């Protein structure tokens, strides 16, 4: 069962976008195992979605599930801080503790 | 200041904000971004919303409102007070909100580099959908508090401003200031939108609020310089009062009209000039309200319409006094010859009084107006504000070819001049003095024409008698001097004869 529903809002395919996508994929694979669903939304193509979700900056990562809603803005280049932003830090340290 | 060759490249669009387009020499530079900076409560959001509202109402130009601070529903509700039905315009697709206000539930973590690509996409989307020609960003200070990297925010706002320019829309961007007289805007915003800057102020002077608007710069085009007062009124929003910008181009007619008193007309060389401002100065009880009543009555007798603003007495009191002097205000009002507006000076700020007076003049279209008394209005203003008010009022009524009679109460019973007179005497065309004269221990009244622009007039102080039929002017106080100084002195008859021989009287 998919536990995490993540949406990444980007504005076109820029270097920053690619950086964010690859960072995020890495985090998903390593930290969420396969319990996630990730969709990438290009606001240039779907501005109304950005309007509905009140997205200001790109890239913005939204954790829609599980609640509460959490947002991380930026190219996600710092894995630790992304995990903190997604509220995965505790789990992450626990995992590390097991290893 | 104006140079057709250099200004031709910048086209202006009329905002439709009353008075603003006049001081802006036509409006805001088309296709550019104008920064509107002001402290909290200075009226930035109203200015911005009015720019869009008047665009829709007067020019059929749709608009996009990007809000960084207030929620759209708050803005809708706040501007509804001005009669702007934003909800209806949204339904018609001519007003679109882009809601960039902070969401308390959205906890924001910033990891790495970002841009405002999403916001830009939303803005472009909204501008396309509305076919907008006007865009508002209100207020950008709030974005700076959401994002730590100010240089990044500045850069991104600059990118949005450039994109808006490419879209050919005219943009108003509002920003906070911390002090009324200090840096243009917080966060170094003025550095990237430095082309056109407007400052709204809401300063406290002598415990009175004074709102002003100043166009700091318009690159490549002209505007009026300095601070202009404005007021925010329920039905219209911002109304700028372009005082000193009003040109002194009134043509003065040499048509004479009656003051309502034949003797006074003779003292003035045959009556008052039609497009003139008459100041009546006197202590309490010298006959200022009576003179105003005669002025009304004399106008009505000539078929003129008169508008009277009373700031000291109620309509009932005025009517009762007038009846006592043989003038029936009720009859005049029924015959549509007169409208009396009674208000407490304290009921509104001076700017609001000015707007009310102008509205009443536009509505009633009088031939003459009487203000009794102008000095009462001084109580609710600062000296500078009052001078500007009188300037604006006089130029407005001269423009309308209206005869204006203002009364002013002097602070002392004999002699003296009020602050009012010091401020406005140079603006007025005619000054009539009503003075107490103490003779043999008896208080008598005197009247003199101190000045009358463009006309010969009597120079004597004449005795003024008030009885049940009103005001009567008698002989000159030939044997008294020192009335102006408030210290009348009797002069021997022989001395007067001697002076007469020295200076043969040249009756004008």
XYZ file of C-alpha atoms in Angstrom:
607
model
C 0.000 0.000 0.000
C 1.305 3.410 -0.966
C 1.895 5.431 2.112
C 3.294 8.666 0.668
C 1.631 10.822 -1.969
C 4.100 13.409 -3.216
C 3.673 16.083 -5.873
C 6.548 18.023 -7.320
C 5.655 21.292 -9.022
C 8.210 22.477 -11.553
C 8.348 25.305 -14.091
C 9.712 23.855 -17.293
C 12.721 21.594 -17.664
C 15.565 23.613 -16.251
C 18.760 22.536 -14.611
C 17.186 23.289 -11.269
C 14.221 21.100 -12.169
C 16.420 18.176 -13.125
C 18.377 18.586 -9.919
C 15.187 18.501 -7.866
C 13.785 15.473 -9.689
C 16.954 13.422 -9.344
C 17.360 14.412 -5.673
C 13.796 13.468 -4.974
C 13.966 10.143 -6.810
C 17.004 9.252 -4.789
C 15.256 10.099 -1.530
C 12.177 8.169 -2.575
C 14.134 5.078 -3.429
C 16.348 5.173 -0.369
C 14.068 6.498 2.330
C 10.543 5.652 1.317
C 11.260 2.252 -0.175
C 8.418 1.740 -2.612
C 5.710 3.120 -0.360
C 5.223 6.301 -2.384
C 3.450 7.808 -5.340
C 5.230 10.694 -7.012
C 3.814 12.945 -9.702
C 5.631 15.786 -11.395
C 3.500 18.752 -12.467
C 4.813 21.351 -14.868
C 3.078 24.644 -13.988
C 3.842 26.074 -17.405
C 1.506 23.455 -18.818
C -0.990 23.408 -15.965
C -1.007 26.843 -14.325
C -4.486 26.307 -12.903
C -3.197 23.456 -10.735
C -0.560 25.795 -9.303
C -3.300 28.358 -8.718
C -5.510 25.848 -6.913
C -2.667 24.706 -4.691
C -1.350 28.272 -4.230
C 2.128 27.328 -5.386
C 4.451 30.332 -5.509
C 7.954 29.013 -5.914
C 9.340 26.227 -8.058
C 10.378 23.587 -7.494
C 7.889 22.905 -4.671
C 7.458 19.448 -3.240
C 4.120 18.823 -1.558
C 3.542 15.890 0.742
C -0.194 15.402 0.374
C -0.334 12.142 2.305
C 0.013 11.302 5.041
C -1.384 14.400 6.707
C -0.494 17.045 7.689
C 0.304 18.727 4.415
C 3.957 19.645 4.135
C 5.866 21.660 1.596
C 9.499 21.842 0.685
C 10.703 24.537 -1.687
C 13.956 24.475 -3.625
C 16.107 22.150 -5.666
C 16.124 19.604 -2.808
C 19.889 19.372 -3.027
C 20.317 18.767 0.709
C 18.933 15.334 1.525
C 18.958 15.774 5.297
C 16.943 18.960 5.138
C 14.468 17.510 2.671
C 13.844 14.695 5.118
C 13.324 17.201 7.912
C 10.984 19.130 5.667
C 8.993 16.002 4.892
C 8.967 15.099 8.554
C 10.959 11.936 7.885
C 13.931 12.838 9.994
C 13.048 10.716 13.004
C 12.400 7.677 10.950
C 15.619 8.340 9.103
C 17.709 8.473 12.290
C 15.980 5.355 13.555
C 16.877 3.571 10.339
C 20.417 4.753 10.638
C 20.503 3.568 14.216
C 19.523 0.058 13.077
C 22.279 -0.043 10.555
C 8.780 71.345 -17.784
C 6.883 69.880 -20.677
C 8.803 68.962 -23.736
C 6.919 67.284 -26.533
C 10.022 65.690 -28.032
C 11.140 63.860 -24.929
C 7.794 62.784 -23.575
C 6.382 61.372 -26.768
C 7.828 57.906 -26.137
C 5.911 57.350 -22.912
C 2.166 56.921 -23.248
C 0.043 57.321 -20.134
C -3.117 55.537 -19.201
C -5.717 57.352 -17.160
C -6.199 55.514 -13.882
C -9.624 57.035 -13.333
C -8.715 57.822 -9.714
C -10.247 61.287 -9.191
C -7.596 63.994 -9.198
C -4.705 61.607 -9.636
C -4.530 61.751 -13.406
C -4.278 65.504 -13.153
C -1.188 65.489 -10.944
C 0.210 62.606 -13.011
C -0.137 64.633 -16.221
C -2.484 62.051 -17.690
C -2.030 58.881 -15.668
C 0.428 56.050 -15.139
C 3.087 55.238 -17.743
C 1.504 52.603 -19.982
C 3.108 49.189 -20.080
C 5.399 49.982 -17.151
C 5.526 49.101 -13.501
C 4.876 51.826 -10.956
C 5.906 51.312 -7.356
C 3.369 52.641 -4.865
C 5.053 52.811 -1.471
C 3.545 53.778 1.854
C 3.422 53.031 5.546
C 0.783 50.759 7.052
C -2.652 52.285 6.613
C -1.578 54.793 3.985
C -4.057 53.504 1.409
C -1.856 51.372 -0.842
C -4.338 48.547 -1.280
C -7.165 50.984 -1.947
C -5.074 52.743 -4.584
C -4.240 49.422 -6.192
C -7.802 48.120 -6.109
C -9.158 51.423 -7.399
C -6.710 51.303 -10.293
C -8.300 48.021 -11.351
C -11.876 48.998 -10.471
C -11.793 52.247 -12.451
C -10.090 50.419 -15.293
C -13.084 48.105 -15.500
C -15.707 50.760 -14.835
C -14.419 53.643 -16.925
C -12.123 52.176 -19.536
C -13.378 48.636 -20.034
C -9.917 47.343 -19.191
C -9.825 44.032 -17.280
C -7.364 43.551 -14.463
C -5.478 40.959 -12.436
C -4.974 41.369 -8.699
C -2.024 39.435 -7.287
C -2.351 39.507 -3.530
C 0.603 38.627 -1.323
C -0.874 39.754 1.921
C -4.641 39.757 2.318
C -6.892 36.910 1.286
C -9.074 37.597 -1.747
C -12.255 37.369 0.330
C -10.927 40.115 2.641
C -10.163 42.363 -0.301
C -13.586 41.720 -1.827
C -15.237 42.661 1.436
C -13.061 45.714 2.127
C -13.525 47.336 -1.257
C -17.252 46.612 -1.315
C -17.515 49.700 0.903
C -16.482 51.799 -2.088
C -19.198 50.288 -4.226
C -16.857 48.029 -6.179
C -18.487 44.643 -6.738
C -15.397 42.544 -7.271
C -17.334 39.294 -7.024
C -19.507 40.350 -9.952
C -16.467 41.357 -12.016
C -14.860 38.005 -11.252
C -18.017 36.345 -12.555
C -17.674 38.370 -15.747
C -14.026 37.364 -15.993
C -12.728 40.944 -15.993
C -11.136 40.728 -12.553
C -8.997 37.731 -11.610
C -7.282 37.170 -8.295
C -3.949 35.412 -8.085
C -3.845 34.384 -4.457
C -0.256 34.417 -3.223
C -1.203 35.244 0.342
C 0.571 33.196 2.989
C -1.273 30.066 4.027
C -0.849 29.457 7.752
C -1.259 25.712 7.286
C 1.513 25.573 4.712
C 4.658 25.090 6.660
C 7.406 26.210 4.338
C 10.817 24.587 4.288
C 13.359 25.880 1.855
C 15.990 23.459 0.666
C 18.255 24.762 -2.032
C 17.722 27.124 -4.885
C 14.272 28.122 -6.181
C 12.523 30.640 -8.395
C 9.009 32.093 -8.721
C 8.305 30.121 -11.870
C 4.954 28.941 -10.516
C 3.834 32.425 -9.592
C 4.908 33.749 -12.956
C 3.005 30.974 -14.706
C -0.092 31.769 -12.671
C 0.199 35.496 -13.401
C 0.622 34.890 -17.110
C -2.290 32.487 -17.053
C -4.524 35.022 -15.303
C -3.483 37.906 -17.574
C -4.265 35.773 -20.623
C -7.614 34.636 -19.286
C -8.793 38.098 -18.289
C -7.182 39.762 -21.319
C -5.917 42.068 -18.603
C -4.401 45.449 -19.293
C -3.913 46.349 -15.651
C -2.105 44.280 -13.040
C -1.637 44.856 -9.348
C 0.892 43.245 -7.003
C -0.109 43.971 -3.396
C 1.979 44.113 -1.322
C 5.351 42.649 -2.054
C 6.792 43.195 1.426
C 4.921 40.122 2.542
C 6.888 37.901 0.130
C 10.092 39.011 1.769
C 8.888 37.817 5.132
C 8.091 34.385 3.686
C 11.447 33.778 2.054
C 14.774 34.220 3.744
C 16.814 35.068 0.696
C 15.898 38.670 -0.046
C 18.199 38.980 -3.006
C 16.483 35.941 -4.549
C 13.027 37.450 -3.929
C 14.111 40.784 -5.428
C 15.489 39.014 -8.452
C 12.322 36.987 -8.927
C 10.029 39.999 -8.547
C 12.151 41.787 -11.097
C 11.653 38.830 -13.427
C 7.878 39.048 -12.950
C 7.932 42.813 -13.562
C 9.899 42.239 -16.779
C 7.456 39.563 -17.904
C 4.520 41.899 -17.223
C 6.229 44.571 -19.257
C 6.638 42.155 -22.128
C 2.946 41.368 -21.907
C 2.315 45.089 -22.330
C 0.265 45.466 -19.154
C 0.447 48.457 -16.854
C 1.391 47.389 -13.349
C 1.002 48.844 -9.893
C 3.270 47.242 -7.310
C 2.752 48.256 -3.704
C 5.411 48.121 -1.012
C 5.740 48.971 2.664
C 7.647 51.852 4.103
C 8.658 52.104 7.730
C 8.834 55.885 8.043
C 6.916 58.684 6.353
C 10.118 60.449 5.424
C 12.907 57.963 4.836
C 13.901 55.274 2.355
C 11.455 54.845 -0.508
C 10.620 51.276 0.430
C 11.796 48.475 2.648
C 13.908 45.552 1.386
C 15.675 47.574 -1.304
C 12.724 47.218 -3.640
C 13.096 50.646 -5.198
C 16.394 49.564 -6.703
C 14.737 47.274 -9.206
C 11.551 49.173 -9.959
C 13.084 52.600 -9.891
C 11.442 54.003 -12.994
C 8.165 55.150 -11.527
C 7.630 55.731 -7.852
C 4.599 57.072 -5.991
C 4.572 57.634 -2.243
C 1.441 57.634 -0.097
C 1.735 59.247 3.308
C -0.472 59.270 6.352
C 1.308 61.568 8.724
C 0.289 63.009 12.028
C 0.464 66.795 12.255
C -0.815 68.552 15.333
C -2.821 65.464 16.287
C -4.513 65.483 12.899
C -4.103 62.858 10.217
C -3.059 64.155 6.880
C -2.993 61.896 3.853
C -0.853 62.932 0.932
C 0.295 61.458 -2.356
C 3.539 62.336 -4.054
C 4.782 61.239 -7.435
C 8.486 60.870 -6.757
C 9.432 60.053 -10.311
C 8.124 58.998 -13.692
C 11.027 58.114 -15.925
C 10.962 59.899 -19.249
C 7.746 61.747 -18.685
C 6.262 64.612 -16.732
C 4.217 64.873 -13.565
C 3.378 67.442 -10.952
C 5.826 67.581 -8.102
C 5.296 67.698 -4.370
C 2.751 66.275 -1.964
C -0.955 66.545 -2.697
C -3.584 65.816 -0.083
C -6.051 63.066 -0.702
C -8.999 61.663 1.106
C -10.661 58.272 1.142
C -14.406 58.520 0.902
C -17.029 55.841 1.015
C -18.540 56.285 -2.421
C -15.423 56.966 -4.474
C -12.341 55.545 -2.765
C -9.303 57.755 -3.109
C -9.905 61.334 -4.188
C -6.744 63.343 -4.795
C -7.043 67.080 -4.269
C -4.739 68.731 -6.774
C -4.438 72.017 -4.926
C -1.551 74.094 -6.072
C -1.507 72.277 -9.372
C -4.698 74.105 -10.226
C -3.815 76.717 -12.758
C -4.679 80.303 -12.111
C -6.383 80.634 -15.431
C -9.776 81.822 -14.326
C -10.853 84.726 -16.420
C -12.190 87.421 -14.218
C -15.336 88.975 -15.487
C -16.047 92.594 -14.747
C -19.703 91.792 -14.356
C -20.945 93.229 -11.077
C -23.436 91.543 -8.811
C -25.135 92.859 -5.729
C -23.954 92.120 -2.221
C -27.582 92.328 -1.124
C -27.082 95.754 0.373
C -27.230 98.835 -1.828
C -25.015 100.937 0.414
C -22.369 98.254 0.528
C -22.523 97.965 -3.263
C -21.854 101.687 -3.503
C -18.914 101.388 -1.093
C -17.525 98.695 -3.400
C -17.744 100.940 -6.412
C -20.981 99.491 -7.792
C -21.235 95.935 -6.496
C -19.140 92.822 -6.128
C -17.464 91.164 -9.092
C -19.213 87.991 -10.205
C -16.175 85.669 -10.187
C -14.683 87.005 -7.011
C -13.993 85.760 -3.519
C -15.125 88.039 -0.737
C -13.804 87.651 2.774
C -15.871 89.171 5.552
C -13.856 89.593 8.713
C -15.335 90.525 12.035
C -15.660 89.705 15.691
C -18.626 87.760 16.961
C -21.845 89.765 16.644
C -20.575 92.322 14.146
C -23.017 91.146 11.482
C -21.221 88.472 9.450
C -24.135 86.069 9.340
C -26.432 88.992 8.564
C -24.220 90.007 5.674
C -24.296 86.393 4.436
C -28.089 86.452 4.671
C -28.271 89.668 2.635
C -25.864 88.118 0.156
C -28.261 85.173 -0.254
C -31.309 87.415 -0.448
C -29.708 89.799 -2.937
C -28.771 86.881 -5.175
C -32.241 85.387 -5.028
C -33.780 88.767 -5.902
C -31.684 88.748 -9.086
C -32.836 85.228 -9.877
C -29.600 83.625 -8.749
C -29.235 80.366 -6.854
C -27.295 80.356 -3.653
C -25.648 77.566 -1.703
C -24.950 78.275 1.934
C -22.591 76.249 4.123
C -23.099 76.901 7.797
C -20.565 75.572 10.263
C -21.622 77.505 13.323
C -25.403 77.548 13.433
C -28.181 75.097 12.733
C -30.625 75.508 9.877
C -33.395 76.450 12.360
C -31.257 79.151 13.960
C -30.251 80.566 10.603
C -33.828 80.579 9.409
C -35.037 82.315 12.562
C -32.329 84.988 12.279
C -33.080 85.526 8.618
C -36.806 85.943 9.298
C -35.855 88.559 11.868
C -34.079 90.477 9.109
C -36.846 90.032 6.560
C -35.544 87.054 4.585
C -37.486 83.796 4.518
C -35.145 80.874 3.898
C -38.045 78.413 3.658
C -39.582 80.311 0.755
C -36.214 80.608 -0.979
C -35.561 76.902 -0.525
C -38.988 75.976 -1.845
C -38.366 78.200 -4.841
C -35.090 76.309 -5.370
C -33.151 79.536 -4.978
C -31.340 78.395 -1.878
C -29.861 75.321 -0.334
C -28.492 75.441 3.187
C -26.048 72.787 4.336
C -25.323 72.795 8.050
C -22.492 70.699 9.408
C -20.287 70.502 12.418
C -16.701 71.240 11.372
C -15.613 68.311 13.527
C -17.869 65.905 11.645
C -15.203 65.302 9.019
C -11.638 66.016 8.013
C -11.046 69.137 5.971
C -10.405 67.139 2.811
C -13.782 65.489 3.249
C -15.454 68.857 3.751
C -13.873 70.019 0.518
C -15.186 67.002 -1.341
C -18.657 67.529 0.144
C -18.646 71.197 -0.817
C -17.552 70.360 -4.346
C -20.190 67.652 -4.645
C -22.876 70.033 -3.400
C -21.754 72.681 -5.900
C -21.771 70.179 -8.764
C -25.207 69.042 -7.709
C -26.931 72.372 -7.005
C -25.066 74.490 -9.542
C -25.323 77.736 -7.599
C -24.456 81.228 -8.815
C -23.135 82.200 -5.427
C -21.986 80.410 -2.329
C -21.703 81.644 1.232
C -19.513 79.913 3.819
C -20.288 80.941 7.407
C -17.786 80.701 8.822
C -14.614 79.619 7.162
C -12.677 80.113 10.388
C -14.768 77.401 12.074
C -13.288 74.910 9.632
C -9.827 75.912 10.684
C -10.385 74.061 13.930
C -10.204 70.686 12.221
C -7.005 71.265 10.311
C -3.386 72.232 10.412
C -2.409 75.699 9.159
C -0.917 74.234 5.998
C -3.860 71.968 5.401
C -6.206 74.891 5.870
C -4.342 77.110 3.426
C -4.446 74.337 0.843
C -8.131 73.829 1.483
C -8.907 77.497 0.920
C -6.754 77.538 -2.217
C -8.531 74.517 -3.613
C -11.958 75.842 -2.731
C -11.367 79.306 -4.154
C -9.900 78.077 -7.396
C -12.727 75.583 -7.764
C -15.481 78.129 -7.300
C -13.724 80.703 -9.477
C -13.514 78.065 -12.146
C -17.263 77.652 -11.926
C -17.805 81.424 -12.189
C -19.416 81.549 -8.802
C -19.354 84.457 -6.391
C -18.016 83.277 -3.061
C -18.543 84.970 0.273
C -16.552 83.590 3.209
C -16.855 84.869 6.722
C -14.067 84.786 9.250
C -14.358 85.384 12.969
C -11.640 87.486 14.546
C -10.447 86.315 17.943
C -10.686 89.690 19.654
C -13.690 91.997 19.856
C -11.939 95.061 18.526
C -9.391 95.161 15.736
C -7.131 92.204 15.174
C -6.936 89.687 12.405
C -7.552 85.973 12.700
C -5.096 83.343 11.565
C -7.590 82.542 8.853
C -7.171 85.959 7.339
C -3.401 85.842 7.502
C -3.532 82.693 5.417
C -6.126 83.558 2.903
C -6.260 87.301 2.528
C -3.968 87.212 -0.490
C -6.230 84.672 -2.182
C -9.366 86.715 -1.757
C -10.326 89.510 -4.113
C -12.302 91.614 -1.721
C -11.985 92.014 2.018
C -14.791 93.580 4.031
C -14.080 94.521 7.625
C -16.803 94.525 10.254
C -15.543 96.111 13.442
C -16.767 97.233 16.837
C -16.114 100.907 17.480
C -16.315 102.171 21.039
C -17.521 105.766 21.182
C -18.330 107.572 24.430
C -18.581 104.253 26.191
C -21.005 102.849 23.610
C -20.388 99.894 21.301
C -21.160 100.754 17.691
C -20.440 98.835 14.557
C -18.366 99.883 11.585
C -17.815 98.539 8.096
C -15.000 99.221 5.643
C -13.806 97.843 2.341
C -10.183 96.972 3.048
C -9.371 95.938 -0.470
C -11.130 95.294 -3.715
C -9.108 93.911 -6.547
C -9.623 95.655 -9.869
C -11.977 98.324 -8.607
C -12.092 101.646 -6.875
C -13.793 101.526 -3.496
C -14.492 103.739 -0.526
C -11.766 103.959 2.044
C -13.843 105.187 4.999
C -15.098 103.253 7.986
C -18.846 103.732 7.904
C -21.240 103.181 10.696
C -23.295 100.016 10.464
C -26.671 99.781 12.105
C -28.580 96.536 12.484
C -32.339 96.625 12.981
C -35.373 94.477 12.215
C -35.017 94.987 8.471
C -31.357 94.071 8.465
C -28.242 96.038 7.859
C -28.030 99.756 7.182
C -24.882 101.641 6.429
C -24.672 105.208 7.654
C -22.133 108.003 7.590
C -18.385 107.616 7.881
C -16.734 107.753 11.274
C -15.108 111.015 10.328
C -13.837 111.937 13.742
C -12.459 108.579 14.824
C -9.133 106.993 14.048
C -7.505 103.767 15.134
C -10.433 101.431 14.358
C -8.209 99.012 12.444
C -5.771 98.874 15.333
C -8.664 98.193 17.672
C -8.094 101.381 19.592
C -10.455 104.126 18.336
C -9.459 107.665 19.246
C -11.631 110.757 18.881
C -10.165 113.527 16.793
C -11.054 117.216 17.154
C -13.170 118.563 14.293
C -10.655 121.353 13.656
C -7.919 118.777 13.117
C -10.001 117.028 10.459
C -10.595 120.293 8.623
C -6.886 121.034 8.716
C -6.046 117.585 7.282
C -8.676 117.989 4.592
C -6.958 121.139 3.424
C -3.598 119.436 3.417
C -4.826 116.435 1.405
C -7.723 117.465 -0.815
C -10.036 114.461 -0.940
C -9.924 112.798 -4.315
C -13.162 110.916 -4.460
C -12.673 107.996 -6.722
